[in-house]
Amino acid sequence: MAEIHVIISSCDRNVGIATALRRKPVLVNFTSKLEQTMADEDEVKLFGMWASPYSRRVELALKLKGIPYEYVEEDLSSKSCLLLKYNPVHQKIPVLVHNGKPIAESLVILEYIDETWTNNPILPQDPYDRAMARFWAKFIDEKLLMTTRKASVASGKEKEQAIEEITEQLKLLESELQGKEYFSGPSIGYLDIVASVLVFWFGNLQEALGVDMFTKEKFPIIFGWIGKVAEIDAVEVCRIPKEKHLEYIRTRLEAFKSASK
Amino acid sequence: MADELVLLDFWPSPFGMRVRIALAEKGIKHEYREEDLRNKSALLLQMNPVHKKIPVLIHNGKPVCESLIQVQYIDEVWHDQAPLLPSDPYQRAIARFWADFVDKKIYELGRKIWTTKGEEQETGKKEFIECLKLLEGELGDKPYFGGENLGYVDVVLVPFYSWFLAYEKCGNFSIEAECPKLIAWAQRCLQKESVSKSLPDQEKVYGFVLQLKKIFGIE
């Protein structure tokens, strides 16, 4: 008996063996378009900004999980109606919109991504390890990046003090990385994604500020990690064009200085 | 193996209260240790070398720091009893968003109210009420932020209720007049033993704030 190939349409969710002839079951090859349709229907949009490390880290998570998304670049000096609609509370990027439902705050978005697309998990399974990952992510955002912001706009003794604080904070991260391939262990994960701000953004900022404290000599382990992470394809999404970034930082600092006069 | 749980805490800390409520909600046996923040114990400094702050939750000798992280940890380890975070990822994201909002705004604005005066204080009061109104909007008609039962956001926010009298007296305003729904929600939470046993009396907190103002020379 000839084999009969049957294409089951996307409406047909049942997979089975079709009996074409009374006495013998027939092998059925079919193409279910269902899975493809579902993937197409999953609409993921990211409202971001090219110079924001918070925005870039969300893109990195999406890339690592192979999640297709539409990127919407926001002009922060003239925020779109959609951004204000999706994040009325903070009116900031990044905002992830999944099938029309918005999620704001980059660390909240990262956890949402991990819980919704469970392939290539970025957070560890063990609750204690998860608590540690969250602790250091919070440390990076609330200590390191806050102090970095302070250092950017300060001058004189205040700037010196802030830079000293940053050095101490980086030393803590350096020891956290000791003996590990990545912050998350043998492979890249949540904490590396959060720390990805160190891979391109941090160095650019240092150069724009004319500071030279974030060096391979002072932080060999972090720089070793940067080298490894930068080789991962997906991490390319975090690369912020250097000259454009330097120009952007300088312009913003000028604007800040004139505003505070 | 019996679980050994120690909570290093300080009675007026709203961050410590969050952990107390979470442990009580789930009926988790633990040892409570009061810290003197002017004379921090060697254990505290050893268990939280980075921030040297309370609360610290020590589970079988391993420390967990930062209150939101502690509450999530408790929820994940003792996941069968009284779940605090919802199971749906989007609802979880909403809960985490609002918990983050409370952390970013309420403590700092409340602090502004009792440590400053004049225009700075007025700005603090205005922003504080605006934030509470946003939270009222999120609560909507639900009995709790967690829906029918106490949830993550309830646990994160309700400790600040114990500081409301202090804010009101220092700021000379009425929170209830501006946010009656939120006060009703807080009082509903206090009906639960896990909350009422974890929150100190508002008068006691006010007394503590007055002491602090004296120590720091704040009028």
Coordinates of C-alpha atoms in Angstrom, one line a residue:
Chain A
M1 CA 0.0 0.0 0.0
A2 CA 1.2 3.4 -0.8
E3 CA 1.9 5.7 2.1
I4 CA -0.4 8.6 2.3
H5 CA 1.0 11.9 3.5
V6 CA -1.5 14.1 5.1
I7 CA -1.0 17.7 6.0
I8 CA -3.0 18.5 9.0
S9 CA -4.1 22.2 9.1
S10 CA -3.2 24.6 11.8
C11 CA -6.7 24.3 13.2
D12 CA -6.3 20.6 13.9
R13 CA -4.6 20.2 17.3
N14 CA -4.8 16.4 17.3
V15 CA -1.9 14.3 16.4
G16 CA -2.7 10.8 15.5
I17 CA -2.5 8.0 13.1
A18 CA -5.1 8.3 10.4
T19 CA -6.5 5.1 9.2
A20 CA -7.0 5.5 5.5
L21 CA -7.6 1.9 4.7
R22 CA -9.7 -0.5 6.6
R23 CA -7.2 -3.2 7.2
K24 CA -3.9 -1.5 7.7
P25 CA -3.0 1.7 9.5
V26 CA -1.3 4.2 7.3
L27 CA 1.7 6.2 8.3
V28 CA 0.8 9.7 8.3
N29 CA 3.3 12.6 8.0
F30 CA 1.9 15.8 8.9
T31 CA 3.0 19.3 9.5
S32 CA 1.4 21.0 12.4
K33 CA 1.6 24.7 12.0
L34 CA 0.3 25.1 15.6
E35 CA 3.7 25.6 17.2
Q36 CA 4.8 28.0 14.6
T37 CA 1.5 29.9 14.9
M38 CA 1.9 30.2 18.7
A39 CA 5.4 31.5 18.4
D40 CA 4.3 34.0 15.8
E41 CA 1.5 35.1 18.2
D42 CA 3.8 35.7 21.1
E43 CA 4.4 39.4 20.7
V44 CA 7.4 40.8 22.6
K45 CA 8.3 44.4 22.5
L46 CA 11.1 46.1 24.3
F47 CA 11.1 49.9 24.8
G48 CA 14.7 50.8 25.5
M49 CA 17.4 53.3 25.0
W50 CA 20.8 52.6 23.3
A51 CA 23.0 54.1 26.1
S52 CA 21.1 52.5 29.0
P53 CA 22.8 49.4 30.6
Y54 CA 19.4 48.5 32.1
S55 CA 17.9 48.3 28.6
R56 CA 20.9 46.4 27.2
R57 CA 20.7 43.8 30.0
V58 CA 17.1 43.0 29.1
E59 CA 18.1 42.6 25.5
L60 CA 20.9 40.2 26.6
A61 CA 18.5 38.0 28.4
L62 CA 16.1 37.9 25.4
K63 CA 19.1 37.0 23.1
L64 CA 20.4 34.3 25.5
K65 CA 17.0 32.7 25.5
G66 CA 16.5 33.1 21.7
I67 CA 13.3 35.1 22.2
P68 CA 12.4 37.2 19.1
Y69 CA 11.5 40.7 20.0
E70 CA 10.7 44.1 18.5
Y71 CA 13.0 46.9 19.8
V72 CA 11.6 50.4 20.1
E73 CA 14.2 53.1 20.7
E74 CA 12.9 55.8 23.0
D75 CA 14.0 59.5 22.8
L76 CA 14.2 60.2 26.6
S77 CA 13.9 63.9 26.0
S78 CA 10.6 63.3 24.3
K79 CA 9.0 60.1 25.6
S80 CA 6.4 58.4 23.5
C81 CA 2.8 58.1 24.5
L82 CA 3.1 54.4 24.5
L83 CA 6.0 54.4 27.0
L84 CA 4.0 56.7 29.3
K85 CA 1.0 54.5 28.9
Y86 CA 3.0 51.3 29.7
N87 CA 5.0 52.8 32.6
P88 CA 2.9 55.5 34.1
V89 CA 4.5 55.2 37.5
H90 CA 8.2 55.7 36.7
Q91 CA 7.9 56.8 33.0
K92 CA 11.3 55.1 32.3
I93 CA 12.8 52.5 30.1
P94 CA 13.3 49.6 29.8
V95 CA 9.7 48.3 29.5
L96 CA 9.0 44.9 28.2
V97 CA 5.5 44.4 26.7
H98 CA 4.5 40.8 26.3
N99 CA 1.3 40.3 24.3
G100 CA 0.2 43.8 25.3
K101 CA 1.0 43.4 29.0
P102 CA 3.8 45.7 30.3
I103 CA 6.5 44.9 32.8
A104 CA 8.8 47.6 34.1
E105 CA 12.1 47.7 36.2
S106 CA 14.9 45.7 34.6
L107 CA 15.4 43.2 37.5
V108 CA 11.7 42.5 37.6
I109 CA 11.8 42.0 33.8
L110 CA 14.7 39.6 34.0
E111 CA 12.8 37.4 36.5
Y112 CA 9.7 37.5 34.4
I113 CA 11.6 36.5 31.3
D114 CA 13.1 33.5 33.2
E115 CA 9.8 32.4 34.5
T116 CA 7.9 32.7 31.2
W117 CA 10.5 31.3 28.8
T118 CA 12.0 28.4 30.8
N119 CA 14.6 27.3 28.3
N120 CA 18.2 28.2 29.2
P121 CA 17.4 29.2 32.8
I122 CA 19.3 32.3 34.0
L123 CA 18.5 32.1 37.7
P124 CA 19.7 29.1 39.7
Q125 CA 17.3 26.5 40.9
D126 CA 18.3 26.4 44.6
P127 CA 16.6 29.1 46.7
Y128 CA 19.8 30.0 48.6
D129 CA 21.7 30.5 45.3
R130 CA 18.8 32.6 44.0
A131 CA 18.9 34.7 47.1
M132 CA 22.7 35.2 46.6
A133 CA 22.2 36.1 42.9
R134 CA 19.5 38.6 43.9
F135 CA 21.7 40.1 46.6
W136 CA 24.6 40.8 44.3
A137 CA 22.3 42.1 41.5
K138 CA 20.8 44.6 44.0
F139 CA 24.3 45.5 45.2
I140 CA 25.4 46.3 41.6
D141 CA 22.3 48.4 41.0
E142 CA 21.9 50.1 44.4
K143 CA 25.5 50.6 45.4
L144 CA 27.9 50.4 42.4
L145 CA 25.7 52.1 39.8
M146 CA 24.4 54.7 42.3
T147 CA 27.9 55.6 43.4
T148 CA 29.0 55.7 39.8
R149 CA 26.2 58.3 39.1
K150 CA 27.4 60.3 42.1
A151 CA 31.0 60.2 40.9
S152 CA 29.9 61.4 37.4
V153 CA 28.4 64.6 38.6
A154 CA 30.7 65.3 41.6
S155 CA 33.9 67.2 41.7
G156 CA 36.9 67.7 43.9
K157 CA 36.9 65.8 47.2
E158 CA 33.4 64.4 46.8
K159 CA 34.4 62.9 43.5
E160 CA 37.6 61.4 45.0
Q161 CA 35.5 59.9 47.8
A162 CA 33.0 58.4 45.4
I163 CA 35.7 56.9 43.3
E164 CA 37.2 55.3 46.4
E165 CA 33.8 53.8 47.3
I166 CA 33.5 52.4 43.7
T167 CA 36.9 50.8 44.1
E168 CA 35.8 49.1 47.4
Q169 CA 32.6 48.0 45.7
L170 CA 34.4 46.5 42.7
K171 CA 36.8 44.7 45.1
L172 CA 33.8 43.0 46.6
L173 CA 32.6 41.9 43.2
E174 CA 36.1 40.7 42.4
S175 CA 36.1 38.4 45.4
E176 CA 32.6 37.2 44.6
L177 CA 33.9 36.1 41.2
Q178 CA 36.9 34.3 42.7
G179 CA 37.2 30.6 41.7
K180 CA 34.2 30.9 39.3
E181 CA 34.0 30.9 35.5
Y182 CA 31.2 33.4 35.6
F183 CA 29.3 35.1 38.4
S184 CA 26.5 32.5 38.0
G185 CA 29.0 29.6 38.1
P186 CA 30.1 27.4 35.2
S187 CA 27.9 29.2 32.7
I188 CA 26.5 32.7 32.1
G189 CA 23.3 33.6 34.0
Y190 CA 21.3 36.3 35.8
L191 CA 24.1 37.9 37.7
D192 CA 26.4 38.0 34.7
I193 CA 23.5 39.6 32.8
V194 CA 23.1 42.3 35.5
A195 CA 26.9 42.7 35.7
S196 CA 27.1 43.1 31.9
V197 CA 27.2 46.8 32.6
L198 CA 30.9 46.3 33.4
V199 CA 31.6 44.8 30.0
F200 CA 31.3 47.9 27.8
W201 CA 29.3 50.7 29.5
F202 CA 31.5 51.1 32.6
G203 CA 34.8 51.4 30.6
N204 CA 33.2 54.0 28.3
L205 CA 32.0 56.1 31.3
Q206 CA 35.4 55.9 32.9
E207 CA 37.0 57.3 29.8
A208 CA 34.5 60.1 29.4
L209 CA 35.2 61.1 33.1
G210 CA 38.9 61.0 32.6
V211 CA 39.3 58.5 35.4
D212 CA 41.6 55.5 35.4
M213 CA 40.6 53.2 38.3
F214 CA 38.9 50.3 36.5
T215 CA 41.9 48.5 35.1
K216 CA 43.1 45.0 34.5
E217 CA 45.9 45.5 37.0
K218 CA 43.5 46.5 39.8
F219 CA 40.8 44.0 39.0
P220 CA 42.3 41.0 37.1
I221 CA 39.5 38.6 37.9
I222 CA 36.8 41.0 36.7
F223 CA 38.7 41.7 33.5
G224 CA 39.2 37.9 33.0
W225 CA 35.5 37.6 33.2
I226 CA 34.9 40.5 30.8
G227 CA 37.2 38.8 28.3
K228 CA 35.2 35.5 28.5
V229 CA 31.8 37.2 28.4
A230 CA 32.6 39.5 25.5
E231 CA 33.3 36.4 23.4
I232 CA 29.7 35.2 23.8
D233 CA 27.7 36.0 20.6
A234 CA 24.6 37.3 22.4
V235 CA 26.7 39.7 24.5
E236 CA 27.3 41.8 21.3
V237 CA 23.9 43.3 22.0
C238 CA 25.4 45.0 25.1
R239 CA 28.1 46.8 23.0
I240 CA 27.5 50.5 23.1
P241 CA 29.3 52.4 20.3
K242 CA 32.2 54.0 22.0
E243 CA 32.5 57.4 20.3
K244 CA 28.8 57.9 20.3
H245 CA 28.6 57.0 24.0
L246 CA 31.5 59.3 25.0
E247 CA 29.8 62.1 23.2
Y248 CA 26.5 61.3 24.8
I249 CA 28.0 61.3 28.3
R250 CA 29.9 64.5 27.8
T251 CA 26.7 66.2 26.5
R252 CA 24.7 65.0 29.5
L253 CA 27.3 66.1 32.0
E254 CA 27.5 69.6 30.4
A255 CA 23.7 69.9 30.6
F256 CA 23.8 68.8 34.3
K257 CA 26.5 71.3 35.1
S258 CA 24.7 74.2 33.5
A259 CA 21.4 73.2 35.1
S260 CA 23.0 73.2 38.6
K261 CA 24.5 76.6 38.2
Chain B
M1 CA 17.1 17.5 60.0
A2 CA 15.5 20.3 62.0
D3 CA 15.8 23.7 60.4
E4 CA 17.7 26.2 62.4
L5 CA 16.6 29.7 61.8
V6 CA 17.8 32.9 63.5
L7 CA 16.5 36.4 62.7
L8 CA 18.8 39.3 63.6
D9 CA 16.5 42.3 63.9
F10 CA 15.7 45.6 65.5
W11 CA 12.2 46.1 66.8
P12 CA 11.2 49.4 65.0
S13 CA 12.7 48.3 61.6
P14 CA 9.9 48.0 59.0
F15 CA 12.4 45.8 57.0
G16 CA 12.6 43.5 59.9
M17 CA 8.9 43.5 60.3
R18 CA 8.5 42.1 56.8
V19 CA 10.5 39.1 57.7
R20 CA 8.6 38.6 61.0
I21 CA 5.3 38.6 59.2
A22 CA 6.5 36.2 56.5
L23 CA 7.8 33.7 59.1
A24 CA 4.6 34.1 61.1
E25 CA 2.3 33.6 58.1
K26 CA 4.0 30.3 57.4
G27 CA 4.2 29.3 61.0
I28 CA 8.0 28.9 60.8
K29 CA 9.8 28.4 64.1
H30 CA 12.8 30.7 64.5
E31 CA 14.9 32.5 67.1
Y32 CA 14.5 36.2 67.3
R33 CA 17.6 38.2 68.3
E34 CA 17.4 41.9 69.0
E35 CA 20.4 43.9 67.8
D36 CA 21.7 47.1 69.4
L37 CA 22.5 49.1 66.3
R38 CA 24.9 51.3 68.2
N39 CA 26.8 48.2 69.3
K40 CA 26.4 45.6 66.5
S41 CA 27.1 42.0 67.4
A42 CA 30.0 40.1 66.0
L43 CA 27.5 37.7 64.5
L44 CA 25.8 40.5 62.6
L45 CA 29.0 41.9 61.2
Q46 CA 30.1 38.4 60.2
M47 CA 26.8 37.5 58.6
N48 CA 26.3 40.8 56.8
P49 CA 29.8 42.1 56.1
V50 CA 28.8 44.0 53.0
H51 CA 26.0 46.2 54.5
K52 CA 26.3 45.5 58.3
K53 CA 22.6 46.0 58.6
I54 CA 19.5 44.1 59.9
P55 CA 17.5 42.2 59.2
V56 CA 19.7 39.1 58.6
L57 CA 18.1 35.7 58.3
I58 CA 20.4 32.9 59.2
H59 CA 19.2 29.5 57.9
N60 CA 21.2 26.5 59.0
G61 CA 24.2 28.9 59.4
K62 CA 23.8 30.5 56.0
P63 CA 22.9 34.2 55.9
V64 CA 20.3 35.8 53.7
C65 CA 20.4 39.6 53.6
E66 CA 18.0 42.4 52.4
S67 CA 14.3 42.1 53.4
L68 CA 12.7 41.6 49.9
I69 CA 15.2 38.9 49.2
Q70 CA 14.6 37.3 52.6
V71 CA 10.8 37.3 52.0
Q72 CA 11.2 35.7 48.6
Y73 CA 13.6 33.2 50.0
I74 CA 11.1 32.2 52.8
D75 CA 8.4 32.0 50.2
E76 CA 10.5 29.7 48.0
V77 CA 11.8 27.4 50.7
W78 CA 8.5 27.1 52.6
H79 CA 6.4 27.1 49.4
D80 CA 3.6 24.9 50.6
Q81 CA 2.4 27.1 53.4
A82 CA 0.6 30.4 52.8
P83 CA 2.2 31.3 49.5
L84 CA 3.0 35.0 49.3
L85 CA 3.9 35.5 45.6
P86 CA 1.2 34.4 43.1
S87 CA 2.0 31.5 40.8
D88 CA 1.4 33.3 37.4
P89 CA 4.6 34.9 36.1
Y90 CA 2.8 38.2 35.1
Q91 CA 1.1 38.5 38.5
R92 CA 4.5 37.9 40.1
A93 CA 6.1 40.6 38.0
I94 CA 3.3 43.0 39.1
A95 CA 3.9 42.1 42.8
R96 CA 7.6 42.5 42.4
F97 CA 7.2 45.9 40.7
W98 CA 5.1 47.3 43.5
A99 CA 7.4 45.9 46.2
D100 CA 10.2 47.6 44.4
F101 CA 8.1 50.8 44.3
V102 CA 7.5 50.7 48.1
D103 CA 11.2 50.1 48.7
K104 CA 12.3 53.0 46.4
K105 CA 9.8 55.5 47.7
I106 CA 8.0 54.9 51.0
Y107 CA 11.0 54.6 53.4
E108 CA 12.9 57.6 51.9
L109 CA 9.9 59.9 51.8
G110 CA 8.8 58.9 55.3
R111 CA 12.3 59.6 56.5
K112 CA 12.2 63.0 54.8
I113 CA 9.0 63.8 56.7
W114 CA 10.4 63.2 60.2
T115 CA 13.9 64.5 59.6
T116 CA 13.2 67.8 57.8
K117 CA 11.0 70.8 58.0
G118 CA 9.7 73.8 56.0
E119 CA 9.6 73.4 52.3
E120 CA 11.6 70.2 52.1
Q121 CA 9.1 68.6 54.5
E122 CA 6.1 69.8 52.6
T123 CA 7.5 68.3 49.4
G124 CA 8.1 65.1 51.2
K125 CA 4.6 65.0 52.5
K126 CA 3.1 65.7 49.1
E127 CA 5.1 63.0 47.4
F128 CA 4.5 60.5 50.2
I129 CA 0.7 61.0 49.8
E130 CA 1.0 60.7 46.0
C131 CA 2.8 57.4 46.4
L132 CA 0.2 56.1 48.9
K133 CA -2.6 57.1 46.4
L134 CA -0.8 55.1 43.7
L135 CA -0.8 52.1 46.0
E136 CA -4.5 52.6 46.8
G137 CA -5.1 52.5 43.0
E138 CA -3.2 49.2 42.8
L139 CA -5.2 47.8 45.7
G140 CA -8.5 48.7 44.1
D141 CA -11.4 46.8 45.5
K142 CA -9.4 43.8 46.7
P143 CA -9.2 43.2 50.4
Y144 CA -5.4 42.7 50.2
F145 CA -2.8 43.4 47.5
G146 CA -2.5 39.7 47.3
G147 CA -6.2 39.3 46.6
E148 CA -8.2 37.3 49.0
N149 CA -5.2 36.6 51.2
L150 CA -2.2 38.5 52.5
G151 CA 0.5 38.5 49.7
Y152 CA 4.0 39.8 49.0
V153 CA 3.1 43.4 48.6
D154 CA 1.0 43.4 51.8
V155 CA 3.9 42.0 53.7
V156 CA 6.3 44.6 52.2
L157 CA 4.1 47.6 52.8
V158 CA 2.1 47.1 56.0
P159 CA 5.2 47.5 58.4
F160 CA 5.3 51.2 57.5
Y161 CA 1.8 51.5 59.0
S162 CA 3.5 51.3 62.4
W163 CA 5.4 54.5 61.5
F164 CA 2.3 56.4 60.3
L165 CA 1.6 58.1 63.6
A166 CA 5.3 59.3 63.8
Y167 CA 5.0 60.7 60.2
E168 CA 1.7 62.4 61.0
K169 CA 2.9 64.0 64.3
C170 CA 6.2 65.1 62.8
G171 CA 4.6 66.3 59.6
N172 CA 1.4 67.7 61.2
F173 CA -1.0 66.0 58.8
S174 CA -3.4 63.2 58.6
I175 CA -2.7 60.2 56.4
E176 CA -6.2 58.8 56.9
A177 CA -7.8 62.0 55.6
E178 CA -5.9 61.6 52.3
C179 CA -5.8 57.8 52.0
P180 CA -8.7 56.3 53.9
K181 CA -8.7 53.1 51.8
L182 CA -5.1 52.4 52.6
I183 CA -5.7 52.9 56.4
A184 CA -8.7 50.5 56.1
W185 CA -6.4 48.0 54.4
A186 CA -3.8 48.3 57.1
Q187 CA -6.3 47.8 59.8
R188 CA -7.6 44.7 57.9
C189 CA -4.1 43.4 57.9
L190 CA -3.7 44.0 61.6
Q191 CA -6.7 41.6 62.2
K192 CA -4.2 38.9 61.3
E193 CA -2.1 37.6 64.1
S194 CA 1.0 37.3 61.9
V195 CA 0.8 41.1 61.4
S196 CA -0.4 42.3 64.8
K197 CA 2.3 40.3 66.5
S198 CA 5.0 41.6 64.2
L199 CA 4.2 45.3 64.2
P200 CA 5.1 47.4 67.2
D201 CA 2.6 49.9 68.6
Q202 CA 2.5 53.2 66.7
E203 CA 3.0 55.2 70.0
K204 CA 6.1 53.2 70.8
V205 CA 7.5 53.9 67.3
Y206 CA 6.7 57.6 67.7
G207 CA 8.5 57.6 71.0
F208 CA 11.5 56.1 69.3
V209 CA 11.5 58.7 66.6
L210 CA 11.4 61.5 69.1
Q211 CA 14.5 59.9 70.8
L212 CA 16.2 59.8 67.4
K213 CA 15.4 63.4 66.7
K214 CA 17.0 64.4 70.1
I215 CA 20.1 62.3 69.4
F216 CA 20.6 63.7 65.9
G217 CA 19.6 67.2 66.9
I218 CA 16.6 67.4 64.5
E219 CA 13.9 69.8 65.6

